[in-house]
Each structure stands twice: as structure tokens, then as C-alpha cells.
Amino acid sequence: MTRSTQETEHKYDVPASGGFPRLSALTGAGNGTSLVDAGTHDLDAVYYDTADLRLTRGSATLRRRTGGPDAGWHLKLPLGDDTRDEIRAPLQEDVPGRLRDLTLSRTRGAPLAPVVRIRSHRTARDLLDADGTRVAEIVLDRVEADSLRPDGGHTAWTELEVELAENTDPAVLKRVDKALGKEGFTLLKTPSKLSRALAETAPRGGADPRTPADGEPAPDRPAELPPGSAGAQVLTYVREQVRTLVDLDPAVRRGLPDSVHRMRVACRRLRSCLRSYRSLFDRGVTDPLREELKWLGGELGAERDQEVLVERLRAHVGDLPLELVLGPVSASLQAWDAHRSAEARARTLAALSSARHLALLESLDRLATHPPLHAEASRKAAKVLPGAIGKEHDRLARRVERAGRTSPGPDRDAALHHARKGAKRLRYAAEAARPALGKPARRMAKHAKVVQKALGDHHDSVVARDTLRRQAVAAHAAGEPGFTWGLLHGREQAVATEREQQLPDLWRRASRPRLRKALRS
């Protein structure tokens, strides 16, 4: 069994005096803030990683710790800024299977082994507010670290750590920073004890924990491209999406809210970027990658599409007056969703557990670290990116025009869905170029998003109407009223008609010549 918490903390270098801070700037301010002794503990932690430190490079840590009130296995994953998600499992000898699965997007199946042992003598104080509520834990750690890799060394240091209590205003941390600064404590740049231990106990001759054992460049080291080049800009975007996909993998495995949607969007953005800017890359490498991203997005899509559809239908039922809800509509909807959601969830987890997914992650890591660039990538972004965006705009224009010429019915629905996909590609191409092209790219992305959302609502209506028709047929077969399902079907048809009527005006705004001209200027 695992459980998780979120932690927000700062670490500080300790001045020569080496003592615990008094925090007089806080506790002596007459506001009731106080420091209370919270005891001492001897902690013994063994950290696990791959041979080339993939967890560390991915800003994650996995440890087995004894001593203190939270002995057990701890996996820490970044959430942004100073906050991390800590997933805990009971103490056992081997890495718990659940935690091992949550590391897969970073390890990509490489074996985990002990890399360093860190022992800390911890002195703790609780920072209490005027009501006696604990707002932060402040600990002074006297640390000894020993490498568990061949020819590794030993190091020792003292550091201070401040961790906010749950639901505490982050502003408290800023006030503590200021108070500690007055006593000579300075914020540490080293992100964790592990990073410092790895750097200071590294085997002779090689040592940077950000560098793989074979000496290849780490993922966060930029390719050697001219500043302001098209390749530098697009690679920054690609790396952001790869990092997002890797970070969201464990969240999807845990079923965290909105994680499937966000991971699917990362897949789409990567696919779109590699397609729109394909002239910058060796397509022999990137075209197969796009196909694999399409596969993963499709596997995630079953769960996400079900989430969207059932939320839409429940909202529509909830909006109806009670006298118009005839028969067990809500119960039928719930039973239908339970079955479909379980199947979709199983499909998601099967995909993430597959060798195909691990191979895709390996390929994405290679794309980020060793991008297969063409000479075109060295050209200035302002010369290359507008042309790619223009081509996506022209493709979308043809799709919108084709949809407008198509007779109402399934063929038009398909044509509008095709145009929706084109709007997404235009939006993502403009988003990727925004840092280089500025306001015109931002405006193009904004207009494309509006078109995409309208067409997305139209497509969701098409899917919803098919489901509502099936529910009406099932209700009739069971001898139940089909009135409500038919009423909802009619409302969805009205939504689709309204979106079709809105499209010409929305498209005119997105295709104004001066906006296209601004992108090229």
C-alpha cells in the first residue's frame, strides 16, 4: 500500500557557528510565532538509481530510510517550483513494485541499485503560529554520505531544511527565508542531499551526476545550435513536451485528476511539432516517432474521451427540469460509464506497462539528447518558422473550405473533424514559435485555439448523439421511456448546428492577411 503527500521546502547552508537558528526576527516580533522542540532522530537512507543516474537527472529520488517517524520507502517526484510529491510505501528489503512502476518513465526499464548511503543526525523544531498551529518543520541535519558505487568516496556537511506543513501559505516560507538570512543562513542551490552526495562522493575520474556513465551529454544540455536559430527554438519546445510526458506518466498510473488529458496533449504537441517543423529533422527518425506518439495518444484517448463524454452527458441531464427526466436516466448513465471507464482505464495501464511504451520513451530521450537535425535547423528562426506556420494555415484553410462545400450529414461531420485536427496543428506550431516570433505567433495560436474549440464542441456533439441514440435503443428494449435520451439528442444537434454557423466568422478572424503578414515581418 502506498500513500502520498506534497512537500514544499527550502534548504540552507549553515554559517560557521553551526547552531540551530533562533529565528528571532519571527519569534520575537510579538505576533505569537514560536519555535518548539520536536526531538532528535538518527536517519539512515540508501538511495537507489540506475547506473547512469536516470532518476537523478529526471529530478526524482528513491530511497529506503530507517529511523525517524516516517521510516519506509520514499519516491519523490517534482511538481514545479519548490514542491514535490512524495509517495511512500512500507519498509521492506526490495524496491516495492508500485514505486518501481512509477519510476519507469525515467528509468525506461534500466535496473535500480543502491548508489549512495546518507546518514543524518537530525535536530527538529516546529514553527507554530499564534494559534499554536504548526506551519513548518525546521530541521538541522549533520550529514555523512558514502558512495555505494565502485571507487566512490565519503563526504560530510551540515544543512538546514524548512518544510511547510500541509495547506500552509507559501508566504510563510518567504518570511522564514528573510529571518534566516539575518542569521547568516543562505539558500542552497543543490536541489537535494542526494545530488550533493553524488557530486562530492563521485568515483575518481568522472563525477557529474548529470552526466551518464558513458560520457554522453545529459538531456538538459542544449544542442550546439546558434542562438536564435530555428532548431534551438523548436528543440526547446520538443524538450519541454518530452519532459512533460515523462513527468505525467506516474501521475497517469496513479489516476490523478486531469493527468490523462495532459499527457495526451503532450503527445499531440510533440507529434504536431515534429510534423510542422519536419524540415529541421531527419524524417527517417522522426516519422516513426510520430507514429508511436499517435499510438500512445490513441491508447490514452479511450480513457480521456470517456471522461469528456460522461461529464458532458451528466451536465446535460443535470440541466433538465426534473419533469423532463423520465425513467432511470442517471442510473443507466452511471452503469454505462462504469463499464466503459473500467475498460478504458485497463487499456491505459496496459499501454504504459508495455515494452512498446518503454521503447517510445527511450526514443524520446534520444531525440532530446541527440536530435537528428538537418542544416536547416541552423538558420534563423525568423526565416524558417513563419513558413512552417503558413503551410499549416493553408492546410487548415483547405479543410475548412472543403467542410463548407460538403452536404450536411456524416460526411460534413467527418470533414469538420478533419479541420479540427488542422486547427490543432496550426495552434501548436504557433505555440512552439511564440518565444521567437512574439505577438503575431501568440495571436495566431489564440485564433487557432478558438476555431479548434468550436470544432471540438461540434465533434463532441457528434459522439454524444451516437451514444444518446444507443441509450435510447437500450431503454426501448428494456421497456423504459426513451423521451429524455431523444430530448438530449435534439439539444446536441442544436449545439452542432450553432457551431457550424459560427465557423465562417471564427475562421475569418484567424485568416486575416495582416496577421499572416505580421508573422513574416
Short mmCIF file of C-alpha atoms in Angstrom, two decimals:
data_model
loop_
_atom_site.label_atom_id
_atom_site.label_comp_id
_atom_site.label_asym_id
_atom_site.label_seq_id
_atom_site.Cartn_x
_atom_site.Cartn_y
_atom_site.Cartn_z
CA MET A 1 0.00 0.00 0.00
CA THR A 2 1.34 3.44 -0.90
CA ARG A 3 0.33 6.92 0.21
CA SER A 4 1.43 10.32 -0.99
CA THR A 5 1.99 13.81 0.35
CA GLN A 6 3.18 17.06 -1.16
CA GLU A 7 6.17 18.81 0.30
CA THR A 8 7.35 22.37 -0.17
CA GLU A 9 10.78 23.03 1.27
CA HIS A 10 13.94 25.11 1.16
CA LYS A 11 17.45 24.03 2.13
CA TYR A 12 20.10 26.36 3.58
CA ASP A 13 23.84 26.42 4.07
CA VAL A 14 24.70 26.73 7.75
CA PRO A 15 27.04 29.51 8.96
CA ALA A 16 30.31 28.74 10.74
CA SER A 17 28.64 28.78 14.17
CA GLY A 18 26.82 25.60 13.13
CA GLY A 19 23.98 26.08 15.60
CA PHE A 20 20.21 25.98 15.28
CA PRO A 21 18.73 29.33 14.23
CA ARG A 22 16.85 31.38 16.80
CA LEU A 23 14.56 32.98 14.19
CA SER A 24 14.26 35.98 16.48
CA ALA A 25 13.03 38.09 13.56
CA LEU A 26 9.90 35.88 13.59
CA THR A 27 9.51 34.64 17.14
CA GLY A 28 10.40 37.98 18.72
CA ALA A 29 8.08 40.05 16.56
CA GLY A 30 5.21 39.99 19.07
CA ASN A 31 2.93 38.05 16.70
CA GLY A 32 2.79 34.86 18.78
CA THR A 33 5.05 32.84 16.47
CA SER A 34 7.20 30.37 18.40
CA LEU A 35 9.71 27.54 18.00
CA VAL A 36 9.04 24.28 19.84
CA ASP A 37 11.43 21.36 20.26
CA ALA A 38 10.41 18.36 18.12
CA GLY A 39 13.16 15.93 19.19
CA THR A 40 16.16 14.37 17.52
CA HIS A 41 16.42 11.42 15.17
CA ASP A 42 19.13 9.35 13.54
CA LEU A 43 18.16 8.67 9.94
CA ASP A 44 19.79 6.12 7.65
CA ALA A 45 18.81 6.27 3.97
CA VAL A 46 20.02 4.26 0.98
CA TYR A 47 19.24 5.91 -2.35
CA TYR A 48 18.54 3.88 -5.48
CA ASP A 49 19.11 4.85 -9.10
CA THR A 50 20.20 3.41 -12.43
CA ALA A 51 23.86 3.07 -13.36
CA ASP A 52 23.68 6.31 -15.36
CA LEU A 53 21.56 8.10 -12.72
CA ARG A 54 18.38 8.50 -14.74
CA LEU A 55 16.23 9.27 -11.69
CA THR A 56 18.59 11.98 -10.50
CA ARG A 57 18.76 13.50 -13.98
CA GLY A 58 14.97 13.45 -14.05
CA SER A 59 14.75 15.34 -10.71
CA ALA A 60 13.37 12.28 -8.89
CA THR A 61 14.68 10.40 -5.86
CA LEU A 62 14.01 6.93 -4.49
CA ARG A 63 15.24 5.89 -1.05
CA ARG A 64 14.85 3.27 1.66
CA ARG A 65 15.05 5.01 5.03
CA THR A 66 15.12 3.73 8.59
CA GLY A 67 14.85 5.83 11.74
CA GLY A 68 12.51 8.72 12.41
CA PRO A 69 8.71 8.80 12.27
CA ASP A 70 8.42 8.08 8.52
CA ALA A 71 10.66 5.04 8.02
CA GLY A 72 9.97 3.24 4.76
CA TRP A 73 10.39 3.68 1.02
CA HIS A 74 10.03 7.21 -0.36
CA LEU A 75 9.75 8.23 -4.01
CA LYS A 76 9.88 11.99 -4.64
CA LEU A 77 8.70 13.44 -7.95
CA PRO A 78 8.87 17.12 -8.99
CA LEU A 79 5.70 19.18 -9.18
CA GLY A 80 7.32 22.51 -10.01
CA ASP A 81 8.97 25.34 -8.10
CA ASP A 82 9.92 24.10 -4.60
CA THR A 83 7.18 21.47 -4.37
CA ARG A 84 7.49 17.71 -4.75
CA ASP A 85 5.09 14.81 -4.50
CA GLU A 86 6.32 12.16 -2.06
CA ILE A 87 4.88 8.65 -2.45
CA ARG A 88 5.59 6.34 0.48
CA ALA A 89 5.50 2.59 0.90
CA PRO A 90 6.08 0.41 3.99
CA LEU A 91 9.58 -0.75 4.84
CA GLN A 92 10.74 -3.89 3.02
CA GLU A 93 14.01 -5.14 1.60
CA ASP A 94 13.44 -4.71 -2.13
CA VAL A 95 12.05 -1.78 -4.09
CA PRO A 96 8.24 -2.03 -3.88
CA GLY A 97 6.72 -2.92 -7.23
CA ARG A 98 4.34 0.03 -7.14
CA LEU A 99 7.20 2.51 -6.72
CA ARG A 100 9.26 0.76 -9.37
CA ASP A 101 6.39 1.22 -11.83
CA LEU A 102 6.21 4.93 -11.01
CA THR A 103 9.88 5.34 -11.93
CA LEU A 104 9.59 3.64 -15.33
CA SER A 105 9.15 6.81 -17.39
CA ARG A 106 12.57 7.89 -16.13
CA THR A 107 14.44 4.57 -15.81
CA ARG A 108 12.92 3.19 -19.03
CA GLY A 109 13.35 -0.28 -17.57
CA ALA A 110 17.02 0.04 -16.56
CA PRO A 111 17.70 -1.78 -13.24
CA LEU A 112 17.70 0.13 -9.97
CA ALA A 113 20.53 -0.37 -7.50
CA PRO A 114 21.91 1.40 -4.39
CA VAL A 115 24.11 4.37 -5.34
CA VAL A 116 24.69 6.25 -2.09
CA ARG A 117 24.06 5.95 1.65
CA ILE A 118 23.22 9.10 3.62
CA ARG A 119 23.10 9.17 7.42
CA SER A 120 21.77 12.23 9.21
CA HIS A 121 21.63 13.24 12.86
CA ARG A 122 18.53 15.43 12.84
CA THR A 123 17.53 18.09 15.35
CA ALA A 124 13.99 19.29 14.74
CA ARG A 125 11.89 22.28 15.77
CA ASP A 126 8.28 23.07 14.91
CA LEU A 127 7.37 26.62 13.91
CA LEU A 128 3.98 27.47 15.43
CA ASP A 129 1.71 30.40 14.68
CA ALA A 130 -0.21 32.42 17.26
CA ASP A 131 -2.93 29.74 17.42
CA GLY A 132 -0.40 27.01 18.15
CA THR A 133 -0.79 25.51 14.66
CA ARG A 134 2.35 24.02 13.16
CA VAL A 135 3.14 25.93 9.97
CA ALA A 136 6.59 24.49 9.25
CA GLU A 137 9.15 21.97 10.42
CA ILE A 138 12.73 23.22 10.71
CA VAL A 139 15.49 20.63 10.96
CA LEU A 140 19.24 20.83 11.34
CA ASP A 141 20.92 17.85 9.70
CA ARG A 142 24.51 16.78 10.30
CA VAL A 143 25.05 14.61 7.28
CA GLU A 144 27.52 11.87 6.33
CA ALA A 145 27.36 10.37 2.87
CA ASP A 146 29.12 7.35 1.38
CA SER A 147 29.07 6.33 -2.26
CA LEU A 148 27.97 2.76 -2.91
CA ARG A 149 29.46 2.77 -6.40
CA PRO A 150 32.93 1.36 -7.12
CA ASP A 151 35.75 3.69 -6.04
CA GLY A 152 33.28 6.17 -4.56
CA GLY A 153 34.19 8.42 -1.65
CA HIS A 154 32.90 9.91 1.59
CA THR A 155 31.74 13.41 2.48
CA ALA A 156 30.07 15.27 5.33
CA TRP A 157 28.26 18.59 5.79
CA THR A 158 25.62 20.36 7.84
CA GLU A 159 22.46 21.86 6.35
CA LEU A 160 19.18 23.35 7.47
CA GLU A 161 15.87 22.37 5.94
CA VAL A 162 12.50 24.11 6.27
CA GLU A 163 9.41 22.23 5.13
CA LEU A 164 5.97 23.82 5.15
CA ALA A 165 3.10 21.98 6.80
CA GLU A 166 0.23 20.98 4.52
CA ASN A 167 -2.10 23.81 3.48
CA THR A 168 0.30 26.47 4.74
CA ASP A 169 0.55 29.74 2.85
CA PRO A 170 3.81 29.71 0.80
CA ALA A 171 4.37 33.28 2.00
CA VAL A 172 5.46 31.75 5.32
CA LEU A 173 8.50 30.29 3.56
CA LYS A 174 9.47 33.73 2.27
CA ARG A 175 9.30 35.17 5.79
CA VAL A 176 11.45 32.30 7.09
CA ASP A 177 13.95 32.92 4.26
CA LYS A 178 14.27 36.53 5.34
CA ALA A 179 14.63 35.69 9.04
CA LEU A 180 17.27 33.04 8.36
CA GLY A 181 19.19 35.42 6.11
CA LYS A 182 19.61 37.78 9.05
CA GLU A 183 21.34 34.97 10.96
CA GLY A 184 23.74 34.08 8.14
CA PHE A 185 21.88 31.14 6.60
CA THR A 186 21.90 31.11 2.79
CA LEU A 187 19.70 29.20 0.36
CA LEU A 188 21.40 26.16 -1.12
CA LYS A 189 21.43 25.77 -4.90
CA THR A 190 21.90 21.99 -4.65
CA PRO A 191 18.39 20.57 -5.10
CA SER A 192 18.77 17.64 -2.68
CA LYS A 193 21.06 15.79 -0.32
CA LEU A 194 21.37 13.10 -2.95
CA SER A 195 22.66 15.47 -5.65
CA ARG A 196 25.24 16.87 -3.29
CA ALA A 197 26.29 13.44 -2.08
CA LEU A 198 26.66 12.13 -5.63
CA ALA A 199 28.73 15.12 -6.67
CA GLU A 200 31.03 15.01 -3.63
CA THR A 201 31.48 11.22 -3.43
CA ALA A 202 31.74 10.50 -7.16
CA PRO A 203 34.27 7.89 -8.30
CA ARG A 204 37.61 9.32 -9.35
CA GLY A 205 37.75 10.49 -12.88
CA GLY A 206 34.08 11.03 -13.61
CA ALA A 207 31.68 12.69 -11.35
CA ASP A 208 28.98 14.90 -12.60
CA PRO A 209 25.69 13.23 -11.58
CA ARG A 210 24.02 14.94 -14.52
CA THR A 211 26.23 13.02 -16.96
CA PRO A 212 25.59 9.37 -17.95
CA ALA A 213 28.28 6.82 -17.25
CA ASP A 214 29.25 6.57 -20.92
CA GLY A 215 30.02 10.29 -21.05
CA GLU A 216 27.19 11.21 -23.41
CA PRO A 217 25.61 14.63 -22.88
CA ALA A 218 22.76 14.87 -20.38
CA PRO A 219 19.24 15.72 -21.60
CA ASP A 220 19.32 19.23 -20.19
CA ARG A 221 22.43 20.24 -22.12
CA PRO A 222 21.44 22.19 -25.24
CA ALA A 223 22.48 21.13 -28.68
CA GLU A 224 25.22 23.23 -30.25
CA LEU A 225 23.00 25.48 -32.34
CA PRO A 226 23.32 29.21 -32.99
CA PRO A 227 21.29 31.37 -30.60
CA GLY A 228 18.04 32.40 -32.24
CA SER A 229 18.15 29.54 -34.72
CA ALA A 230 15.06 27.61 -35.76
CA GLY A 231 16.50 24.39 -34.39
CA ALA A 232 17.26 25.90 -30.97
CA GLN A 233 13.71 27.22 -30.68
CA VAL A 234 11.96 24.06 -31.80
CA LEU A 235 14.22 21.82 -29.69
CA THR A 236 13.36 23.83 -26.59
CA TYR A 237 9.69 23.15 -27.25
CA VAL A 238 10.31 19.47 -28.02
CA ARG A 239 12.26 19.02 -24.79
CA GLU A 240 9.52 20.71 -22.79
CA GLN A 241 6.94 18.28 -24.17
CA VAL A 242 9.17 15.25 -23.62
CA ARG A 243 9.74 16.35 -20.03
CA THR A 244 6.00 16.89 -19.54
CA LEU A 245 5.21 13.44 -20.90
CA VAL A 246 7.80 11.82 -18.62
CA ASP A 247 6.58 13.74 -15.58
CA LEU A 248 2.92 12.86 -16.23
CA ASP A 249 3.50 9.13 -16.72
CA PRO A 250 3.47 8.35 -12.96
CA ALA A 251 0.50 10.69 -12.44
CA VAL A 252 -1.49 8.76 -15.05
CA ARG A 253 -0.54 5.45 -13.44
CA ARG A 254 -1.88 6.79 -10.14
CA GLY A 255 -5.08 8.06 -11.71
CA LEU A 256 -4.55 11.69 -10.69
CA PRO A 257 -7.15 14.18 -11.99
CA ASP A 258 -6.57 15.57 -15.48
CA SER A 259 -3.32 13.64 -15.89
CA VAL A 260 -4.54 11.53 -18.83
CA HIS A 261 -5.71 14.64 -20.67
CA ARG A 262 -2.45 16.50 -20.11
CA MET A 263 -0.31 13.53 -21.16
CA ARG A 264 -2.37 13.06 -24.29
CA VAL A 265 -1.95 16.75 -25.14
CA ALA A 266 1.83 16.40 -24.72
CA CYS A 267 1.75 13.53 -27.23
CA ARG A 268 -0.23 15.65 -29.68
CA ARG A 269 2.04 18.65 -29.29
CA LEU A 270 5.11 16.53 -29.94
CA ARG A 271 3.55 14.90 -32.99
CA SER A 272 2.42 18.23 -34.35
CA CYS A 273 5.77 19.89 -33.78
CA LEU A 274 7.68 17.08 -35.49
CA ARG A 275 5.29 17.29 -38.43
CA SER A 276 5.10 21.09 -38.81
CA TYR A 277 8.87 21.51 -38.49
CA ARG A 278 9.85 18.28 -40.20
CA SER A 279 12.31 20.11 -42.48
CA LEU A 280 14.57 20.58 -39.44
CA PHE A 281 14.88 16.86 -38.68
CA ASP A 282 15.86 13.58 -40.26
CA ARG A 283 12.42 12.17 -41.04
CA GLY A 284 13.78 8.65 -41.00
CA VAL A 285 13.97 9.17 -37.24
CA THR A 286 11.04 11.46 -36.54
CA ASP A 287 8.34 9.92 -38.77
CA PRO A 288 8.40 6.58 -36.87
CA LEU A 289 8.36 8.59 -33.63
CA ARG A 290 5.24 10.39 -34.77
CA GLU A 291 3.55 7.07 -35.43
CA GLU A 292 4.41 5.82 -31.95
CA LEU A 293 3.15 9.04 -30.38
CA LYS A 294 -0.06 8.58 -32.35
CA TRP A 295 -0.36 5.08 -30.90
CA LEU A 296 0.16 6.27 -27.32
CA GLY A 297 -2.26 9.17 -27.78
CA GLY A 298 -4.83 6.71 -29.10
CA GLU A 299 -4.44 4.40 -26.11
CA LEU A 300 -4.82 7.33 -23.71
CA GLY A 301 -7.69 8.65 -25.81
CA ALA A 302 -10.12 5.89 -24.81
CA GLU A 303 -10.00 6.95 -21.16
CA ARG A 304 -9.93 10.68 -21.86
CA ASP A 305 -12.77 10.56 -24.39
CA GLN A 306 -14.91 8.65 -21.92
CA GLU A 307 -14.18 11.25 -19.23
CA VAL A 308 -15.24 14.08 -21.55
CA LEU A 309 -18.34 12.30 -22.83
CA VAL A 310 -19.76 11.23 -19.47
CA GLU A 311 -19.09 14.67 -17.98
CA ARG A 312 -20.95 16.25 -20.88
CA LEU A 313 -23.94 13.92 -20.63
CA ARG A 314 -24.22 14.26 -16.86
CA ALA A 315 -24.15 18.03 -17.17
CA HIS A 316 -26.94 17.94 -19.78
CA VAL A 317 -29.09 15.66 -17.61
CA GLY A 318 -28.47 17.90 -14.61
CA ASP A 319 -29.62 20.95 -16.58
CA LEU A 320 -33.01 19.42 -17.41
CA PRO A 321 -36.11 20.17 -15.31
CA LEU A 322 -37.00 17.10 -13.22
CA GLU A 323 -40.30 16.65 -15.05
CA LEU A 324 -38.37 16.05 -18.29
CA VAL A 325 -36.18 13.28 -16.85
CA LEU A 326 -38.30 10.19 -17.47
CA GLY A 327 -37.06 6.77 -16.45
CA PRO A 328 -33.80 5.72 -14.74
CA VAL A 329 -31.68 8.06 -16.86
CA SER A 330 -28.96 8.82 -14.28
CA ALA A 331 -28.71 5.18 -13.16
CA SER A 332 -28.43 3.97 -16.74
CA LEU A 333 -25.76 6.56 -17.46
CA GLN A 334 -23.81 5.53 -14.37
CA ALA A 335 -23.93 1.83 -15.24
CA TRP A 336 -22.87 2.51 -18.82
CA ASP A 337 -19.97 4.70 -17.64
CA ALA A 338 -18.75 2.19 -15.05
CA HIS A 339 -18.30 -0.49 -17.69
CA ARG A 340 -16.76 1.78 -20.32
CA SER A 341 -14.46 3.57 -17.86
CA ALA A 342 -13.11 0.30 -16.46
CA GLU A 343 -12.26 -0.92 -19.96
CA ALA A 344 -10.63 2.39 -20.88
CA ARG A 345 -8.60 2.51 -17.67
CA ALA A 346 -7.33 -1.03 -18.25
CA ARG A 347 -6.30 -0.03 -21.77
CA THR A 348 -4.33 2.96 -20.47
CA LEU A 349 -2.47 0.94 -17.86
CA ALA A 350 -1.73 -1.84 -20.35
CA ALA A 351 -0.20 0.68 -22.74
CA LEU A 352 2.00 2.24 -20.04
CA SER A 353 3.17 -1.20 -18.92
CA SER A 354 4.09 -2.34 -22.42
CA ALA A 355 7.53 -2.76 -23.94
CA ARG A 356 6.33 -0.52 -26.76
CA HIS A 357 5.85 2.40 -24.35
CA LEU A 358 9.31 1.91 -22.85
CA ALA A 359 10.80 1.84 -26.34
CA LEU A 360 8.99 5.09 -27.16
CA LEU A 361 10.36 6.73 -24.00
CA GLU A 362 13.86 5.59 -24.96
CA SER A 363 13.42 7.09 -28.44
CA LEU A 364 12.15 10.36 -26.99
CA ASP A 365 15.13 10.56 -24.67
CA ARG A 366 17.40 10.04 -27.65
CA LEU A 367 15.51 12.74 -29.58
CA ALA A 368 16.05 15.21 -26.74
CA THR A 369 19.71 14.36 -26.16
CA HIS A 370 20.84 13.65 -29.72
CA PRO A 371 18.39 15.40 -32.05
CA PRO A 372 18.72 14.29 -35.71
CA LEU A 373 18.97 17.82 -37.11
CA HIS A 374 19.37 18.95 -40.70
CA ALA A 375 21.33 22.02 -41.79
CA GLU A 376 18.02 23.92 -41.98
CA ALA A 377 17.96 23.91 -38.17
CA SER A 378 20.87 26.34 -38.04
CA ARG A 379 19.01 29.03 -39.97
CA LYS A 380 17.42 31.93 -38.12
CA ALA A 381 14.06 31.17 -36.54
CA ALA A 382 12.51 34.28 -38.07
CA LYS A 383 13.36 32.94 -41.54
CA VAL A 384 12.15 29.36 -41.07
CA LEU A 385 9.29 29.22 -38.57
CA PRO A 386 6.81 31.60 -40.29
CA GLY A 387 6.89 29.47 -43.42
CA ALA A 388 6.03 26.32 -41.49
CA ILE A 389 3.18 28.09 -39.71
CA GLY A 390 1.95 29.44 -43.06
CA LYS A 391 1.79 25.95 -44.51
CA GLU A 392 -0.28 24.72 -41.56
CA HIS A 393 -2.57 27.72 -42.02
CA ASP A 394 -3.03 26.91 -45.72
CA ARG A 395 -3.80 23.27 -44.96
CA LEU A 396 -6.42 24.32 -42.44
CA ALA A 397 -7.91 26.78 -44.95
CA ARG A 398 -8.38 23.98 -47.47
CA ARG A 399 -10.02 21.77 -44.86
CA VAL A 400 -12.40 24.49 -43.70
CA GLU A 401 -13.33 25.23 -47.32
CA ARG A 402 -13.89 21.54 -48.05
CA ALA A 403 -16.12 21.18 -44.99
CA GLY A 404 -18.18 24.18 -46.11
CA ARG A 405 -18.79 22.58 -49.52
CA THR A 406 -19.83 19.22 -48.04
CA SER A 407 -23.53 18.43 -47.65
CA PRO A 408 -24.85 18.17 -44.08
CA GLY A 409 -24.59 14.74 -42.53
CA PRO A 410 -21.84 12.24 -41.65
CA ASP A 411 -19.55 13.43 -44.45
CA ARG A 412 -19.63 17.02 -43.23
CA ASP A 413 -19.12 15.84 -39.65
CA ALA A 414 -16.01 13.98 -40.78
CA ALA A 415 -14.76 16.99 -42.76
CA LEU A 416 -15.22 19.29 -39.76
CA HIS A 417 -13.38 16.82 -37.54
CA HIS A 418 -10.55 16.82 -40.10
CA ALA A 419 -10.49 20.62 -39.94
CA ARG A 420 -10.38 20.45 -36.14
CA LYS A 421 -7.19 18.42 -36.33
CA GLY A 422 -5.73 21.01 -38.68
CA ALA A 423 -6.61 23.79 -36.23
CA LYS A 424 -4.73 21.94 -33.50
CA ARG A 425 -1.65 21.63 -35.70
CA LEU A 426 -1.72 25.32 -36.51
CA ARG A 427 -2.14 26.21 -32.85
CA TYR A 428 0.73 24.00 -31.69
CA ALA A 429 3.02 25.19 -34.49
CA ALA A 430 2.38 28.79 -33.47
CA GLU A 431 2.86 27.98 -29.78
CA ALA A 432 6.24 26.41 -30.46
CA ALA A 433 7.32 29.53 -32.36
CA ARG A 434 5.95 32.08 -29.93
CA PRO A 435 9.20 32.78 -28.00
CA ALA A 436 10.95 33.55 -31.30
CA LEU A 437 8.17 35.33 -33.19
CA GLY A 438 6.38 37.04 -30.33
CA LYS A 439 2.92 38.61 -30.54
CA PRO A 440 1.96 37.51 -34.08
CA ALA A 441 2.56 33.84 -33.17
CA ARG A 442 0.65 34.29 -29.92
CA ARG A 443 -2.31 35.80 -31.75
CA MET A 444 -2.26 33.08 -34.40
CA ALA A 445 -2.25 30.40 -31.68
CA LYS A 446 -5.11 32.18 -29.92
CA HIS A 447 -7.31 32.32 -33.03
CA ALA A 448 -6.50 28.72 -33.95
CA LYS A 449 -7.48 27.64 -30.44
CA VAL A 450 -10.87 29.36 -30.78
CA VAL A 451 -11.51 27.53 -34.05
CA GLN A 452 -10.29 24.27 -32.53
CA LYS A 453 -12.59 24.60 -29.51
CA ALA A 454 -15.65 25.31 -31.65
CA LEU A 455 -14.92 22.34 -33.88
CA GLY A 456 -14.11 20.25 -30.82
CA ASP A 457 -17.52 21.03 -29.36
CA HIS A 458 -19.05 20.04 -32.69
CA HIS A 459 -17.20 16.72 -32.70
CA ASP A 460 -18.12 16.03 -29.06
CA SER A 461 -21.73 16.60 -30.07
CA VAL A 462 -21.41 14.03 -32.86
CA VAL A 463 -20.01 11.45 -30.43
CA ALA A 464 -22.62 12.31 -27.79
CA ARG A 465 -25.50 11.93 -30.27
CA ASP A 466 -24.33 8.45 -31.22
CA THR A 467 -24.20 7.48 -27.54
CA LEU A 468 -27.61 9.00 -26.84
CA ARG A 469 -29.14 7.09 -29.73
CA ARG A 470 -27.71 3.85 -28.38
CA GLN A 471 -29.02 4.65 -24.90
CA ALA A 472 -32.46 5.33 -26.33
CA VAL A 473 -32.45 1.98 -28.16
CA ALA A 474 -31.39 0.18 -24.94
CA ALA A 475 -34.11 1.98 -22.98
CA HIS A 476 -36.75 0.96 -25.53
CA ALA A 477 -35.57 -2.67 -25.39
CA ALA A 478 -35.84 -2.60 -21.59
CA GLY A 479 -39.34 -1.14 -21.69
CA GLU A 480 -38.15 2.21 -20.33
CA PRO A 481 -39.03 5.69 -21.64
CA GLY A 482 -36.70 6.99 -24.33
CA PHE A 483 -38.03 10.54 -24.18
CA THR A 484 -35.13 12.07 -22.22
CA TRP A 485 -32.50 10.48 -24.43
CA GLY A 486 -34.27 11.85 -27.50
CA LEU A 487 -34.56 15.29 -25.93
CA LEU A 488 -30.83 15.36 -25.21
CA HIS A 489 -30.13 14.17 -28.75
CA GLY A 490 -32.07 17.13 -30.10
CA ARG A 491 -30.17 19.54 -27.89
CA GLU A 492 -26.87 18.14 -29.09
CA GLN A 493 -27.99 18.55 -32.69
CA ALA A 494 -28.73 22.20 -31.95
CA VAL A 495 -25.24 22.64 -30.49
CA ALA A 496 -23.68 21.17 -33.63
CA THR A 497 -25.73 23.43 -35.89
CA GLU A 498 -24.75 26.51 -33.89
CA ARG A 499 -21.03 25.63 -34.08
CA GLU A 500 -21.29 25.13 -37.85
CA GLN A 501 -22.89 28.56 -38.19
CA GLN A 502 -20.14 30.16 -36.07
CA LEU A 503 -17.26 28.65 -38.05
CA PRO A 504 -17.11 31.07 -41.02
CA ASP A 505 -16.78 34.11 -38.75
CA LEU A 506 -14.24 32.41 -36.48
CA TRP A 507 -12.19 31.38 -39.48
CA ARG A 508 -12.20 34.88 -40.97
CA ARG A 509 -10.62 36.19 -37.78
CA ALA A 510 -7.92 33.53 -37.87
CA SER A 511 -7.09 34.06 -41.55
CA ARG A 512 -6.76 37.82 -41.78
CA PRO A 513 -3.93 38.71 -44.21
CA ARG A 514 -2.37 41.23 -41.85
CA LEU A 515 -1.88 38.51 -39.22
CA ARG A 516 -0.10 36.31 -41.77
CA LYS A 517 1.97 39.29 -42.87
CA ALA A 518 2.94 40.11 -39.27
CA LEU A 519 4.33 36.60 -38.82
CA ARG A 520 6.71 37.11 -41.75
CA SER A 521 7.82 40.65 -40.89
#
